[in-house]
Amino acid sequence: ADGACSRVGMDAWPGCTSRRAESPAESDLPASCVDFEQASQYCRWRRKRLPTLDEWKLAVARAGHKYPWGEAGPNCRRAIMYGESRGCGGGGPAPVADRTLGRSPDGVYDLVGNLREWVLPSGGSGAHDGQLGAASLVPVVGGSWSDGAQGISIDSTIELLPTARDSLTGFRCAREVTP
C-alpha cells in the first residue's frame, strides 16, 4: 500500500526489498529486512496481525503433510530455495506466488522458501497483539531462498531477537475468521 512501509520505518538496505513499491522491478517481491515490530505494525495498519506459530503450521500441513503441496520433497518448481540453479532462489527472493506447484490446497503461496516469516509465539502473554519483552526470542518459520531442501519444511523454525532485520526474513499477515 502506498507509503505504508515508510510510515512504519522499513529502511532500504542492500539486498532488502522493504521499499519494493518504489521500484517497478521489485514491486512483486515480498518485503524483507523488517523487524518483528515493523511487521506487526504493518499488519495492524492493514487491520490484520501476524499469524501464530500454530496457525502457520496448520496452514502448511492442513492435510497432515510435511509440505504445503504434499509429501513430495521440495524442488525448484515448488519453492524458492537454494538448489538446482541460481534461478531457484540462490540469488535472492522471487516474486510472490512465483511457484504455483508449491501452493497449498487452500491456495496459499510461499509458505516455505522465498522468505522465512515472523510469526507470533503460540499462546503466552501478548501473543495475539504482537507485544513481547525486549529480550524475548521470536519464531521465524519456513526457511528462505538461501536454504537448501533440508531447510524448508513445517519443521523449519528458528528464533531471532525481535530487533533482527535481514534479507532472508519477511512476514505475512493473517486475519481473524469467525465461524
PDB file of C-alpha atoms in Angstrom:
ATOM      1  CA  ALA A   1       0.000   0.000   0.000  1.00  0.00           C
ATOM      2  CA  ASP A   2       1.223   3.489  -0.779  1.00  0.00           C
ATOM      3  CA  GLY A   3       3.573   4.804   1.871  1.00  0.00           C
ATOM      4  CA  ALA A   4       2.782   2.104   4.436  1.00  0.00           C
ATOM      5  CA  CYS A   5       6.373   0.885   4.617  1.00  0.00           C
ATOM      6  CA  SER A   6       7.805   4.357   5.172  1.00  0.00           C
ATOM      7  CA  ARG A   7       5.201   5.075   7.883  1.00  0.00           C
ATOM      8  CA  VAL A   8       6.428   2.127   9.941  1.00  0.00           C
ATOM      9  CA  GLY A   9      10.154   2.771   9.322  1.00  0.00           C
ATOM     10  CA  MET A  10      11.130  -0.017   6.913  1.00  0.00           C
ATOM     11  CA  ASP A  11      14.528   1.071   5.616  1.00  0.00           C
ATOM     12  CA  ALA A  12      16.096   0.014   2.343  1.00  0.00           C
ATOM     13  CA  TRP A  13      19.371  -1.841   2.886  1.00  0.00           C
ATOM     14  CA  PRO A  14      21.404  -3.633   0.211  1.00  0.00           C
ATOM     15  CA  GLY A  15      19.646  -6.892  -0.637  1.00  0.00           C
ATOM     16  CA  CYS A  16      16.406  -5.796   1.013  1.00  0.00           C
ATOM     17  CA  THR A  17      13.010  -5.461  -0.582  1.00  0.00           C
ATOM     18  CA  SER A  18      11.159  -3.485   2.084  1.00  0.00           C
ATOM     19  CA  ARG A  19      10.809  -0.440  -0.172  1.00  0.00           C
ATOM     20  CA  ARG A  20       9.770  -2.527  -3.168  1.00  0.00           C
ATOM     21  CA  ALA A  21       6.876  -0.245  -4.168  1.00  0.00           C
ATOM     22  CA  GLU A  22       9.408   2.418  -5.171  1.00  0.00           C
ATOM     23  CA  SER A  23      10.953   0.154  -7.816  1.00  0.00           C
ATOM     24  CA  PRO A  24       8.729  -1.335 -10.533  1.00  0.00           C
ATOM     25  CA  ALA A  25      11.247  -4.175 -10.966  1.00  0.00           C
ATOM     26  CA  GLU A  26      10.742  -5.169  -7.314  1.00  0.00           C
ATOM     27  CA  SER A  27       7.023  -4.447  -6.897  1.00  0.00           C
ATOM     28  CA  ASP A  28       6.075  -8.157  -6.760  1.00  0.00           C
ATOM     29  CA  LEU A  29       8.809  -9.163  -4.314  1.00  0.00           C
ATOM     30  CA  PRO A  30       7.979  -9.948  -0.696  1.00  0.00           C
ATOM     31  CA  ALA A  31       9.122  -7.341   1.853  1.00  0.00           C
ATOM     32  CA  SER A  32      12.334  -8.267   3.677  1.00  0.00           C
ATOM     33  CA  CYS A  33      14.614  -6.567   6.227  1.00  0.00           C
ATOM     34  CA  VAL A  34      11.759  -5.819   8.588  1.00  0.00           C
ATOM     35  CA  ASP A  35      11.964  -6.498  12.304  1.00  0.00           C
ATOM     36  CA  PHE A  36       9.193  -8.081  14.356  1.00  0.00           C
ATOM     37  CA  GLU A  37       7.662  -4.766  15.449  1.00  0.00           C
ATOM     38  CA  GLN A  38       7.640  -3.358  11.912  1.00  0.00           C
ATOM     39  CA  ALA A  39       5.922  -6.500  10.626  1.00  0.00           C
ATOM     40  CA  SER A  40       3.378  -6.316  13.472  1.00  0.00           C
ATOM     41  CA  GLN A  41       2.743  -2.607  12.853  1.00  0.00           C
ATOM     42  CA  TYR A  42       2.191  -3.153   9.146  1.00  0.00           C
ATOM     43  CA  CYS A  43      -0.304  -5.946   9.807  1.00  0.00           C
ATOM     44  CA  ARG A  44      -2.172  -3.780  12.331  1.00  0.00           C
ATOM     45  CA  TRP A  45      -2.244  -0.972   9.770  1.00  0.00           C
ATOM     46  CA  ARG A  46      -3.946  -3.474   7.404  1.00  0.00           C
ATOM     47  CA  ARG A  47      -6.364  -4.401  10.265  1.00  0.00           C
ATOM     48  CA  LYS A  48      -4.749  -7.829  10.486  1.00  0.00           C
ATOM     49  CA  ARG A  49      -2.000  -9.445  12.575  1.00  0.00           C
ATOM     50  CA  LEU A  50       0.896 -11.832  12.255  1.00  0.00           C
ATOM     51  CA  PRO A  51      -0.188 -15.492  12.375  1.00  0.00           C
ATOM     52  CA  THR A  52       0.745 -17.576  15.412  1.00  0.00           C
ATOM     53  CA  LEU A  53       3.224 -20.412  15.058  1.00  0.00           C
ATOM     54  CA  ASP A  54       0.367 -22.915  15.452  1.00  0.00           C
ATOM     55  CA  GLU A  55      -1.729 -21.171  12.772  1.00  0.00           C
ATOM     56  CA  TRP A  56       1.222 -21.160  10.368  1.00  0.00           C
ATOM     57  CA  LYS A  57       1.874 -24.871  10.973  1.00  0.00           C
ATOM     58  CA  LEU A  58      -1.797 -25.630  10.371  1.00  0.00           C
ATOM     59  CA  ALA A  59      -1.697 -23.711   7.076  1.00  0.00           C
ATOM     60  CA  VAL A  60       1.407 -25.621   5.952  1.00  0.00           C
ATOM     61  CA  ALA A  61       0.244 -29.057   6.977  1.00  0.00           C
ATOM     62  CA  ARG A  62      -3.550 -28.849   6.966  1.00  0.00           C
ATOM     63  CA  ALA A  63      -3.807 -32.303   5.382  1.00  0.00           C
ATOM     64  CA  GLY A  64      -1.098 -33.761   7.637  1.00  0.00           C
ATOM     65  CA  HIS A  65       1.704 -33.365   5.102  1.00  0.00           C
ATOM     66  CA  LYS A  66       5.241 -32.135   5.670  1.00  0.00           C
ATOM     67  CA  TYR A  67       4.978 -29.528   2.899  1.00  0.00           C
ATOM     68  CA  PRO A  68       2.138 -27.262   1.732  1.00  0.00           C
ATOM     69  CA  TRP A  69       1.829 -29.207  -1.544  1.00  0.00           C
ATOM     70  CA  GLY A  70       2.008 -32.721  -0.021  1.00  0.00           C
ATOM     71  CA  GLU A  71       4.715 -35.249   0.808  1.00  0.00           C
ATOM     72  CA  ALA A  72       6.990 -34.874  -2.227  1.00  0.00           C
ATOM     73  CA  GLY A  73      10.237 -33.174  -1.288  1.00  0.00           C
ATOM     74  CA  PRO A  74      10.978 -29.577  -2.252  1.00  0.00           C
ATOM     75  CA  ASN A  75      12.445 -28.714  -5.606  1.00  0.00           C
ATOM     76  CA  CYS A  76      12.846 -25.539  -7.627  1.00  0.00           C
ATOM     77  CA  ARG A  77       9.441 -25.962  -9.266  1.00  0.00           C
ATOM     78  CA  ARG A  78       7.716 -25.875  -5.862  1.00  0.00           C
ATOM     79  CA  ALA A  79       9.769 -23.471  -3.733  1.00  0.00           C
ATOM     80  CA  ILE A  80      12.233 -20.601  -3.937  1.00  0.00           C
ATOM     81  CA  MET A  81      15.284 -22.168  -2.334  1.00  0.00           C
ATOM     82  CA  TYR A  82      18.979 -22.630  -2.831  1.00  0.00           C
ATOM     83  CA  GLY A  83      19.315 -25.573  -5.118  1.00  0.00           C
ATOM     84  CA  GLU A  84      19.357 -26.733  -8.679  1.00  0.00           C
ATOM     85  CA  SER A  85      20.194 -23.376 -10.259  1.00  0.00           C
ATOM     86  CA  ARG A  86      20.687 -19.706  -9.436  1.00  0.00           C
ATOM     87  CA  GLY A  87      17.147 -19.054 -10.705  1.00  0.00           C
ATOM     88  CA  CYS A  88      15.895 -21.364  -7.990  1.00  0.00           C
ATOM     89  CA  GLY A  89      16.445 -18.643  -5.430  1.00  0.00           C
ATOM     90  CA  GLY A  90      20.169 -18.740  -4.742  1.00  0.00           C
ATOM     91  CA  GLY A  91      20.470 -15.070  -5.617  1.00  0.00           C
ATOM     92  CA  GLY A  92      17.516 -13.615  -3.713  1.00  0.00           C
ATOM     93  CA  PRO A  93      13.750 -13.763  -3.291  1.00  0.00           C
ATOM     94  CA  ALA A  94      11.381 -14.232  -6.207  1.00  0.00           C
ATOM     95  CA  PRO A  95       8.033 -12.560  -6.865  1.00  0.00           C
ATOM     96  CA  VAL A  96       5.213 -13.641  -4.568  1.00  0.00           C
ATOM     97  CA  ALA A  97       3.276 -16.662  -5.916  1.00  0.00           C
ATOM     98  CA  ASP A  98       6.001 -17.438  -8.469  1.00  0.00           C
ATOM     99  CA  ARG A  99       5.866 -21.215  -7.824  1.00  0.00           C
ATOM    100  CA  THR A 100       2.310 -22.398  -8.484  1.00  0.00           C
ATOM    101  CA  LEU A 101       3.235 -26.042  -7.813  1.00  0.00           C
ATOM    102  CA  GLY A 102       4.092 -25.047  -4.235  1.00  0.00           C
ATOM    103  CA  ARG A 103       0.646 -23.673  -3.459  1.00  0.00           C
ATOM    104  CA  SER A 104      -1.264 -25.215  -0.555  1.00  0.00           C
ATOM    105  CA  PRO A 105      -4.696 -26.830  -1.068  1.00  0.00           C
ATOM    106  CA  ASP A 106      -6.127 -23.607   0.436  1.00  0.00           C
ATOM    107  CA  GLY A 107      -4.416 -21.554  -2.287  1.00  0.00           C
ATOM    108  CA  VAL A 108      -1.653 -20.086  -0.089  1.00  0.00           C
ATOM    109  CA  TYR A 109       1.697 -19.473  -1.800  1.00  0.00           C
ATOM    110  CA  ASP A 110       5.254 -19.358  -0.458  1.00  0.00           C
ATOM    111  CA  LEU A 111       4.605 -20.952   2.940  1.00  0.00           C
ATOM    112  CA  VAL A 112       8.092 -22.469   2.711  1.00  0.00           C
ATOM    113  CA  GLY A 113      11.052 -20.959   0.900  1.00  0.00           C
ATOM    114  CA  ASN A 114      11.358 -17.493  -0.641  1.00  0.00           C
ATOM    115  CA  LEU A 115      11.480 -15.594   2.702  1.00  0.00           C
ATOM    116  CA  ARG A 116      11.278 -17.041   6.182  1.00  0.00           C
ATOM    117  CA  GLU A 117       8.458 -15.375   8.130  1.00  0.00           C
ATOM    118  CA  TRP A 118       7.943 -13.756  11.503  1.00  0.00           C
ATOM    119  CA  VAL A 119       5.126 -15.420  13.457  1.00  0.00           C
ATOM    120  CA  LEU A 120       3.690 -14.816  16.905  1.00  0.00           C
ATOM    121  CA  PRO A 121       4.659 -17.325  19.560  1.00  0.00           C
ATOM    122  CA  SER A 122       1.708 -19.629  20.181  1.00  0.00           C
ATOM    123  CA  GLY A 123      -0.056 -18.754  23.420  1.00  0.00           C
ATOM    124  CA  GLY A 124       1.574 -16.743  26.143  1.00  0.00           C
ATOM    125  CA  SER A 125       1.068 -13.187  27.259  1.00  0.00           C
ATOM    126  CA  GLY A 126       0.602 -10.650  24.477  1.00  0.00           C
ATOM    127  CA  ALA A 127       0.979 -13.202  21.675  1.00  0.00           C
ATOM    128  CA  HIS A 128      -2.039 -12.110  19.661  1.00  0.00           C
ATOM    129  CA  ASP A 129      -1.331  -8.395  19.854  1.00  0.00           C
ATOM    130  CA  GLY A 130       2.363  -8.739  18.987  1.00  0.00           C
ATOM    131  CA  GLN A 131       3.647  -7.343  22.303  1.00  0.00           C
ATOM    132  CA  LEU A 132       6.845  -9.006  23.504  1.00  0.00           C
ATOM    133  CA  GLY A 133       9.530  -8.265  26.015  1.00  0.00           C
ATOM    134  CA  ALA A 134      12.703  -6.756  24.530  1.00  0.00           C
ATOM    135  CA  ALA A 135      14.810  -9.837  25.313  1.00  0.00           C
ATOM    136  CA  SER A 136      12.261 -12.372  24.032  1.00  0.00           C
ATOM    137  CA  LEU A 137      13.097 -14.566  21.084  1.00  0.00           C
ATOM    138  CA  VAL A 138      10.510 -14.745  18.314  1.00  0.00           C
ATOM    139  CA  PRO A 139       9.871 -17.705  15.999  1.00  0.00           C
ATOM    140  CA  VAL A 140      10.721 -17.332  12.326  1.00  0.00           C
ATOM    141  CA  VAL A 141       9.457 -20.110  10.076  1.00  0.00           C
ATOM    142  CA  GLY A 142       9.548 -21.663   6.623  1.00  0.00           C
ATOM    143  CA  GLY A 143      13.129 -21.208   5.503  1.00  0.00           C
ATOM    144  CA  SER A 144      14.256 -18.859   2.745  1.00  0.00           C
ATOM    145  CA  TRP A 145      15.761 -18.613  -0.713  1.00  0.00           C
ATOM    146  CA  SER A 146      19.204 -19.252   0.791  1.00  0.00           C
ATOM    147  CA  ASP A 147      18.226 -22.594   2.380  1.00  0.00           C
ATOM    148  CA  GLY A 148      18.546 -25.956   0.690  1.00  0.00           C
ATOM    149  CA  ALA A 149      15.794 -28.569   0.581  1.00  0.00           C
ATOM    150  CA  GLN A 150      16.525 -29.719   4.146  1.00  0.00           C
ATOM    151  CA  GLY A 151      15.930 -26.164   5.431  1.00  0.00           C
ATOM    152  CA  ILE A 152      12.383 -25.615   4.182  1.00  0.00           C
ATOM    153  CA  SER A 153       9.525 -27.565   5.761  1.00  0.00           C
ATOM    154  CA  ILE A 154       6.983 -27.410   8.569  1.00  0.00           C
ATOM    155  CA  ASP A 155       9.913 -28.109  10.919  1.00  0.00           C
ATOM    156  CA  SER A 156      11.986 -25.143   9.677  1.00  0.00           C
ATOM    157  CA  THR A 157      11.723 -22.902  12.725  1.00  0.00           C
ATOM    158  CA  ILE A 158      14.417 -20.734  14.254  1.00  0.00           C
ATOM    159  CA  GLU A 159      14.209 -17.970  16.843  1.00  0.00           C
ATOM    160  CA  LEU A 160      15.508 -14.429  16.410  1.00  0.00           C
ATOM    161  CA  LEU A 161      15.644 -11.339  18.565  1.00  0.00           C
ATOM    162  CA  PRO A 162      12.639  -9.149  17.684  1.00  0.00           C
ATOM    163  CA  THR A 163      15.012  -6.405  16.509  1.00  0.00           C
ATOM    164  CA  ALA A 164      16.672  -8.635  13.879  1.00  0.00           C
ATOM    165  CA  ARG A 165      16.410  -7.467  10.264  1.00  0.00           C
ATOM    166  CA  ASP A 166      17.924  -9.221   7.271  1.00  0.00           C
ATOM    167  CA  SER A 167      17.353 -10.007   3.602  1.00  0.00           C
ATOM    168  CA  LEU A 168      16.112 -13.533   4.410  1.00  0.00           C
ATOM    169  CA  THR A 169      13.212 -12.597   6.699  1.00  0.00           C
ATOM    170  CA  GLY A 170       9.786 -11.200   5.866  1.00  0.00           C
ATOM    171  CA  PHE A 171       6.220 -11.742   7.049  1.00  0.00           C
ATOM    172  CA  ARG A 172       2.619 -12.347   6.060  1.00  0.00           C
ATOM    173  CA  CYS A 173      -0.498 -11.007   7.720  1.00  0.00           C
ATOM    174  CA  ALA A 174      -3.450 -13.035   8.940  1.00  0.00           C
ATOM    175  CA  ARG A 175      -6.991 -12.034   9.719  1.00  0.00           C
ATOM    176  CA  GLU A 176      -9.454 -13.386  12.223  1.00  0.00           C
ATOM    177  CA  VAL A 177     -12.048 -15.732  10.788  1.00  0.00           C
ATOM    178  CA  THR A 178     -15.335 -16.061  12.588  1.00  0.00           C
ATOM    179  CA  PRO A 179     -17.139 -19.375  12.146  1.00  0.00           C
TER     180      PRO A 179
END
